[in-house]
């Protein structure tokens, strides 16, 4: 579901026999007003709401507050609070796209959501961070050959650069520039940079060649014999490197696979573990908030401080001064 897909039919129904060419371009821009993953999620959420309304003989568009409130109340039995909020966002976007006022902010809906939050709680259940020792063990547990070369490059770059999984799989060969000080990665677009202003991230050489992200990335590129296109790609069981880039889900699978081989609980780790692991490990090592934020790209100090607190639980703990 996108604004363009909903706006188009309504404009024609109003008798717009002559549509200026620029309107099609406007619709195309509207389609790109939100991140692709967000739009994909909204589509799925909107389909779910429409299906629920259909099964109860209710109208999804426009949806009265009572319908929306009843829907999210039923969702509370199977979804987390964050997912319910996204369903509401999708419903609001669908109404906005057709020129209707969204009733998702009506008192009944807001109070129902508030009750759900109080009942279910909103505490996040983040994945465990991969700390430096974990990364070393995961690198040692990687396969031999091309798959192992790619997996080592993936987790080391993700950890050293504190990248989101979408950022990792979005990298192309031209985004990587090797120099005497290390690797400069140009991040052309990210979750917090939807306008594509871009930023550069420095990856310095590591002291251990076996876990140096710069050397390992260079080795992967050479072994895979790729000179353009996606940096991280799928590989067949016959060790053929494909042209298609990996997905964010693939990053999570690699992390879980190597975590299990390293003796860790794979259910506790995912793609975000690399990014969280960088921030936590850097905090344990005494890195400043500013240096961590420069690498992660966080705009909020509060977000980074969550990792810093985790990394300082035992390093700066008053209980250790009690003489017990």
Short mmCIF file of C-alpha atoms in Angstrom, two decimals:
data_model
loop_
_atom_site.label_atom_id
_atom_site.label_comp_id
_atom_site.label_asym_id
_atom_site.label_seq_id
_atom_site.Cartn_x
_atom_site.Cartn_y
_atom_site.Cartn_z
CA UNK A 1 0.00 0.00 0.00
CA UNK A 2 1.46 3.33 -1.03
CA UNK A 3 0.01 6.80 -1.28
CA UNK A 4 0.41 6.77 -5.06
CA UNK A 5 -1.49 3.51 -5.46
CA UNK A 6 -4.42 4.84 -3.44
CA UNK A 7 -4.46 8.39 -4.75
CA UNK A 8 -4.44 7.39 -8.42
CA UNK A 9 -7.84 5.67 -8.66
CA UNK A 10 -9.56 8.39 -6.62
CA UNK A 11 -8.26 11.16 -8.89
CA UNK A 12 -9.73 9.37 -11.90
CA UNK A 13 -13.05 8.82 -10.18
CA UNK A 14 -13.38 12.57 -9.74
CA UNK A 15 -13.48 13.01 -13.49
CA UNK A 16 -9.92 14.03 -14.16
CA UNK A 17 -10.07 13.27 -17.89
CA UNK A 18 -6.89 15.20 -18.60
CA UNK A 19 -4.06 14.40 -16.24
CA UNK A 20 -0.92 16.53 -16.52
CA UNK A 21 2.21 14.42 -17.12
CA UNK A 22 3.76 15.85 -13.96
CA UNK A 23 1.08 14.15 -11.84
CA UNK A 24 2.48 10.73 -12.69
CA UNK A 25 5.89 11.97 -11.60
CA UNK A 26 4.40 13.32 -8.37
CA UNK A 27 2.86 9.92 -7.66
CA UNK A 28 6.20 8.26 -8.28
CA UNK A 29 7.91 10.59 -5.83
CA UNK A 30 5.14 9.92 -3.31
CA UNK A 31 5.88 6.22 -3.56
CA UNK A 32 9.44 6.94 -2.43
CA UNK A 33 8.48 9.24 0.45
CA UNK A 34 8.99 6.37 2.88
CA UNK A 35 11.63 3.67 3.16
CA UNK A 36 10.94 0.53 1.14
CA UNK A 37 10.88 -1.65 4.25
CA UNK A 38 8.38 0.70 5.90
CA UNK A 39 6.08 0.62 2.87
CA UNK A 40 6.35 -3.16 2.67
CA UNK A 41 5.38 -3.42 6.32
CA UNK A 42 2.46 -1.03 5.87
CA UNK A 43 1.17 -3.10 2.97
CA UNK A 44 1.17 -6.26 5.10
CA UNK A 45 -0.42 -4.46 8.05
CA UNK A 46 -3.13 -2.90 5.88
CA UNK A 47 -3.96 -6.29 4.34
CA UNK A 48 -4.28 -7.77 7.81
CA UNK A 49 -6.64 -5.00 8.93
CA UNK A 50 -8.76 -5.31 5.79
CA UNK A 51 -8.95 -9.09 6.24
CA UNK A 52 -10.01 -8.67 9.85
CA UNK A 53 -12.69 -6.14 8.89
CA UNK A 54 -13.96 -8.43 6.14
CA UNK A 55 -14.26 -11.36 8.53
CA UNK A 56 -16.31 -9.22 10.92
CA UNK A 57 -18.44 -7.48 8.27
CA UNK A 58 -16.89 -4.08 9.00
CA UNK A 59 -15.71 -1.27 6.72
CA UNK A 60 -11.95 -0.60 6.76
CA UNK A 61 -12.08 2.71 4.88
CA UNK A 62 -13.18 4.92 6.48
CA UNK A 63 -12.79 3.03 9.72
CA UNK A 64 -14.71 4.34 12.76
CA UNK A 65 -12.87 4.51 16.10
CA UNK A 66 -14.83 1.54 17.45
CA UNK A 67 -13.55 -0.68 14.63
CA UNK A 68 -9.94 0.36 15.07
CA UNK A 69 -10.12 -0.04 18.86
CA UNK A 70 -11.64 -3.51 18.57
CA UNK A 71 -8.98 -4.51 16.04
CA UNK A 72 -5.99 -3.50 18.17
CA UNK A 73 -7.61 -5.09 21.23
CA UNK A 74 -7.67 -8.39 19.35
CA UNK A 75 -4.10 -7.83 18.14
CA UNK A 76 -2.98 -7.53 21.77
CA UNK A 77 -3.41 -11.26 22.14
CA UNK A 78 -0.81 -12.05 19.48
CA UNK A 79 1.38 -9.01 18.81
CA UNK A 80 3.87 -6.87 20.69
CA UNK A 81 3.05 -3.25 21.43
CA UNK A 82 5.45 -1.99 18.76
CA UNK A 83 3.77 -4.12 16.10
CA UNK A 84 0.33 -2.85 17.15
CA UNK A 85 1.55 0.73 16.86
CA UNK A 86 2.77 -0.02 13.34
CA UNK A 87 -0.66 -1.41 12.45
CA UNK A 88 -2.17 1.88 13.59
CA UNK A 89 0.36 3.79 11.50
CA UNK A 90 -0.61 1.76 8.43
CA UNK A 91 -4.30 2.45 9.01
CA UNK A 92 -3.55 6.16 9.41
CA UNK A 93 -1.48 6.23 6.19
CA UNK A 94 -4.26 4.52 4.22
CA UNK A 95 -6.77 7.13 5.32
CA UNK A 96 -4.35 9.99 4.69
CA UNK A 97 -3.60 8.69 1.19
CA UNK A 98 -7.30 8.84 0.24
CA UNK A 99 -7.88 12.29 1.72
CA UNK A 100 -9.72 11.00 4.78
CA UNK A 101 -9.11 11.98 8.36
CA UNK A 102 -7.59 9.16 10.37
CA UNK A 103 -9.47 8.21 13.49
CA UNK A 104 -6.49 6.37 14.97
CA UNK A 105 -5.94 9.33 17.33
CA UNK A 106 -9.54 9.32 18.57
CA UNK A 107 -9.97 9.07 22.33
CA UNK A 108 -11.28 5.52 22.25
CA UNK A 109 -8.35 4.30 20.17
CA UNK A 110 -5.76 6.17 22.25
CA UNK A 111 -7.19 4.84 25.52
CA UNK A 112 -7.30 1.29 24.18
CA UNK A 113 -3.65 1.52 23.14
CA UNK A 114 -2.72 3.06 26.47
CA UNK A 115 -4.40 0.14 28.26
CA UNK A 116 -2.54 -2.33 26.06
CA UNK A 117 0.77 -0.64 26.86
CA UNK A 118 0.07 -0.76 30.60
CA UNK A 119 -1.00 -4.39 30.43
CA UNK A 120 1.66 -5.79 28.13
CA UNK A 121 4.46 -3.36 28.90
CA UNK A 122 6.71 -1.74 26.34
CA UNK A 123 10.14 -2.93 27.44
CA UNK A 124 12.17 -3.93 24.42
CA UNK A 125 13.77 -7.35 24.26
CA UNK A 126 16.97 -6.55 22.41
CA UNK A 127 19.24 -9.20 20.98
CA UNK A 128 22.49 -9.89 22.80
CA UNK A 129 25.50 -7.86 21.65
CA UNK A 130 28.41 -9.72 20.10
CA UNK A 131 31.41 -8.63 22.13
CA UNK A 132 34.99 -8.71 20.88
CA UNK A 133 35.73 -12.19 22.21
CA UNK A 134 32.48 -13.44 20.63
CA UNK A 135 33.49 -12.01 17.26
CA UNK A 136 36.89 -13.69 17.45
CA UNK A 137 35.25 -17.04 18.20
CA UNK A 138 32.75 -16.56 15.36
CA UNK A 139 35.52 -15.74 12.90
CA UNK A 140 37.37 -18.90 13.92
CA UNK A 141 34.16 -20.91 13.42
CA UNK A 142 33.54 -19.71 9.85
CA UNK A 143 33.68 -22.09 6.88
CA UNK A 144 36.66 -22.45 4.62
CA UNK A 145 36.42 -21.22 1.04
CA UNK A 146 34.31 -18.43 -0.39
CA UNK A 147 31.39 -18.74 2.02
CA UNK A 148 33.72 -18.47 4.98
CA UNK A 149 35.54 -15.50 3.42
CA UNK A 150 32.25 -13.68 2.90
CA UNK A 151 30.89 -14.49 6.36
CA UNK A 152 34.07 -13.32 8.09
CA UNK A 153 34.05 -10.10 6.08
CA UNK A 154 30.36 -9.56 6.85
CA UNK A 155 30.55 -9.88 10.63
CA UNK A 156 33.87 -8.04 10.97
CA UNK A 157 32.72 -5.07 8.90
CA UNK A 158 29.35 -5.04 10.64
CA UNK A 159 31.06 -5.07 14.04
CA UNK A 160 33.84 -2.58 13.28
CA UNK A 161 31.55 -0.18 11.44
CA UNK A 162 28.57 -0.60 13.78
CA UNK A 163 26.37 -0.99 10.72
CA UNK A 164 22.73 -1.86 10.61
CA UNK A 165 22.05 -4.99 8.59
CA UNK A 166 20.28 -2.95 5.88
CA UNK A 167 23.35 -0.73 5.62
CA UNK A 168 25.67 -3.72 5.29
CA UNK A 169 23.75 -5.38 2.48
CA UNK A 170 23.26 -2.04 0.74
CA UNK A 171 26.99 -1.48 0.25
CA UNK A 172 28.50 -1.65 -3.23
CA UNK A 173 32.14 -2.12 -4.24
CA UNK A 174 32.63 1.60 -5.09
CA UNK A 175 31.55 2.44 -1.52
CA UNK A 176 34.78 0.89 -0.21
CA UNK A 177 38.04 2.84 -0.53
CA UNK A 178 41.24 1.30 0.81
CA UNK A 179 44.00 3.60 2.05
CA UNK A 180 47.09 3.61 4.22
CA UNK A 181 45.05 4.26 7.37
CA UNK A 182 42.40 1.67 6.66
CA UNK A 183 39.09 1.35 4.85
CA UNK A 184 36.75 4.28 4.20
CA UNK A 185 33.14 3.18 3.73
CA UNK A 186 30.69 5.59 2.13
CA UNK A 187 27.22 5.00 3.50
CA UNK A 188 24.96 6.56 0.89
CA UNK A 189 21.67 5.98 2.67
CA UNK A 190 20.53 4.68 6.03
CA UNK A 191 17.54 4.41 8.32
CA UNK A 192 18.21 7.87 9.77
CA UNK A 193 19.27 9.34 6.40
CA UNK A 194 16.40 8.63 4.04
CA UNK A 195 17.27 11.72 1.97
CA UNK A 196 20.61 10.21 1.00
CA UNK A 197 22.94 12.89 2.35
CA UNK A 198 25.42 10.12 3.08
CA UNK A 199 28.34 9.89 5.48
CA UNK A 200 31.77 8.28 5.63
CA UNK A 201 32.85 5.71 8.21
CA UNK A 202 36.50 4.90 8.89
CA UNK A 203 37.53 1.30 9.55
CA UNK A 204 41.12 1.25 10.84
CA UNK A 205 43.50 -1.69 10.43
CA UNK A 206 43.28 -4.26 13.21
CA UNK A 207 46.28 -5.47 15.19
CA UNK A 208 45.51 -9.13 14.42
CA UNK A 209 45.56 -10.04 10.70
CA UNK A 210 43.06 -12.84 11.30
CA UNK A 211 40.42 -10.43 12.62
CA UNK A 212 41.45 -7.22 10.85
CA UNK A 213 38.30 -6.04 9.06
CA UNK A 214 40.27 -4.13 6.42
CA UNK A 215 42.41 -7.11 5.41
CA UNK A 216 39.49 -9.54 5.56
CA UNK A 217 37.26 -7.32 3.39
CA UNK A 218 40.07 -6.92 0.85
CA UNK A 219 40.62 -10.68 0.81
CA UNK A 220 36.90 -11.33 0.24
CA UNK A 221 36.76 -8.93 -2.71
CA UNK A 222 39.80 -10.54 -4.29
CA UNK A 223 38.63 -14.12 -3.71
CA UNK A 224 35.15 -13.37 -5.02
CA UNK A 225 36.69 -11.54 -8.01
CA UNK A 226 34.10 -8.74 -7.93
CA UNK A 227 34.87 -5.27 -9.22
CA UNK A 228 31.42 -3.64 -9.20
CA UNK A 229 27.95 -4.11 -7.82
CA UNK A 230 26.99 -5.43 -4.38
CA UNK A 231 29.74 -6.05 -1.83
CA UNK A 232 28.00 -8.94 -0.10
CA UNK A 233 26.40 -11.55 -2.35
CA UNK A 234 24.84 -14.96 -2.21
CA UNK A 235 27.03 -17.95 -3.04
CA UNK A 236 25.88 -21.27 -4.47
CA UNK A 237 26.82 -24.58 -2.88
CA UNK A 238 29.22 -24.99 -5.80
CA UNK A 239 31.06 -21.81 -4.67
CA UNK A 240 29.73 -19.64 -7.47
CA UNK A 241 29.31 -15.99 -6.48
CA UNK A 242 25.99 -14.66 -7.66
CA UNK A 243 25.21 -11.12 -8.75
CA UNK A 244 22.33 -10.71 -6.28
CA UNK A 245 23.07 -8.96 -2.99
CA UNK A 246 22.30 -10.51 0.38
CA UNK A 247 19.21 -9.44 2.31
CA UNK A 248 18.94 -8.25 5.89
CA UNK A 249 17.56 -11.66 6.84
CA UNK A 250 20.71 -13.26 5.41
CA UNK A 251 22.83 -11.16 7.79
CA UNK A 252 20.84 -12.47 10.75
CA UNK A 253 21.26 -16.04 9.50
CA UNK A 254 25.02 -15.68 9.21
CA UNK A 255 25.26 -14.20 12.72
CA UNK A 256 23.10 -16.97 14.20
CA UNK A 257 25.03 -19.68 12.35
CA UNK A 258 28.42 -18.48 13.53
CA UNK A 259 27.15 -17.77 17.05
CA UNK A 260 25.97 -21.36 17.36
CA UNK A 261 29.27 -22.71 16.07
CA UNK A 262 31.09 -20.51 18.58
CA UNK A 263 29.12 -22.09 21.42
CA UNK A 264 26.67 -19.21 21.90
CA UNK A 265 22.87 -19.41 22.04
CA UNK A 266 21.82 -18.58 18.45
CA UNK A 267 18.35 -17.45 19.54
CA UNK A 268 19.92 -14.60 21.52
CA UNK A 269 21.71 -13.11 18.51
CA UNK A 270 20.69 -11.47 15.23
CA UNK A 271 21.90 -8.90 12.73
CA UNK A 272 21.61 -6.04 15.24
CA UNK A 273 23.99 -7.88 17.58
CA UNK A 274 26.95 -6.61 15.52
CA UNK A 275 25.95 -2.96 15.90
CA UNK A 276 25.03 -3.34 19.57
CA UNK A 277 28.24 -5.28 20.14
CA UNK A 278 30.37 -2.46 18.76
CA UNK A 279 28.78 0.13 21.03
CA UNK A 280 28.92 -2.09 24.11
CA UNK A 281 32.50 -3.28 23.49
CA UNK A 282 33.67 0.27 22.83
CA UNK A 283 32.05 1.41 26.08
CA UNK A 284 33.75 -1.41 28.00
CA UNK A 285 37.08 -0.28 26.50
CA UNK A 286 36.43 3.28 27.69
CA UNK A 287 35.52 4.93 24.39
CA UNK A 288 33.74 8.28 24.70
CA UNK A 289 30.09 8.82 23.84
CA UNK A 290 31.11 11.10 20.99
CA UNK A 291 33.43 8.55 19.37
CA UNK A 292 30.79 5.82 19.64
CA UNK A 293 28.15 8.09 18.11
CA UNK A 294 30.52 9.07 15.30
CA UNK A 295 30.77 5.41 14.33
CA UNK A 296 27.18 4.29 14.91
CA UNK A 297 25.59 7.43 13.47
CA UNK A 298 23.20 7.68 16.40
CA UNK A 299 21.58 11.10 16.72
CA UNK A 300 20.29 10.49 20.23
CA UNK A 301 22.70 10.32 23.15
CA UNK A 302 20.03 8.45 25.10
CA UNK A 303 20.08 5.58 22.62
CA UNK A 304 23.86 5.19 22.82
CA UNK A 305 23.82 5.44 26.60
CA UNK A 306 21.77 2.25 26.75
CA UNK A 307 24.78 0.40 25.36
CA UNK A 308 27.22 2.35 27.50
CA UNK A 309 25.27 1.45 30.64
CA UNK A 310 25.39 -2.22 29.67
CA UNK A 311 29.12 -2.00 29.06
CA UNK A 312 29.70 -0.24 32.39
CA UNK A 313 27.59 -2.49 34.60
CA UNK A 314 30.66 -4.10 36.12
CA UNK A 315 33.43 -1.72 35.08
CA UNK A 316 31.99 1.13 37.15
CA UNK A 317 29.97 -0.70 39.76
CA UNK A 318 29.76 0.62 43.31
CA UNK A 319 29.04 -2.88 44.64
CA UNK A 320 32.61 -3.79 43.75
CA UNK A 321 33.79 -1.27 46.34
CA UNK A 322 31.91 -2.85 49.23
CA UNK A 323 34.61 -5.36 50.15
CA UNK A 324 32.33 -8.38 49.87
#
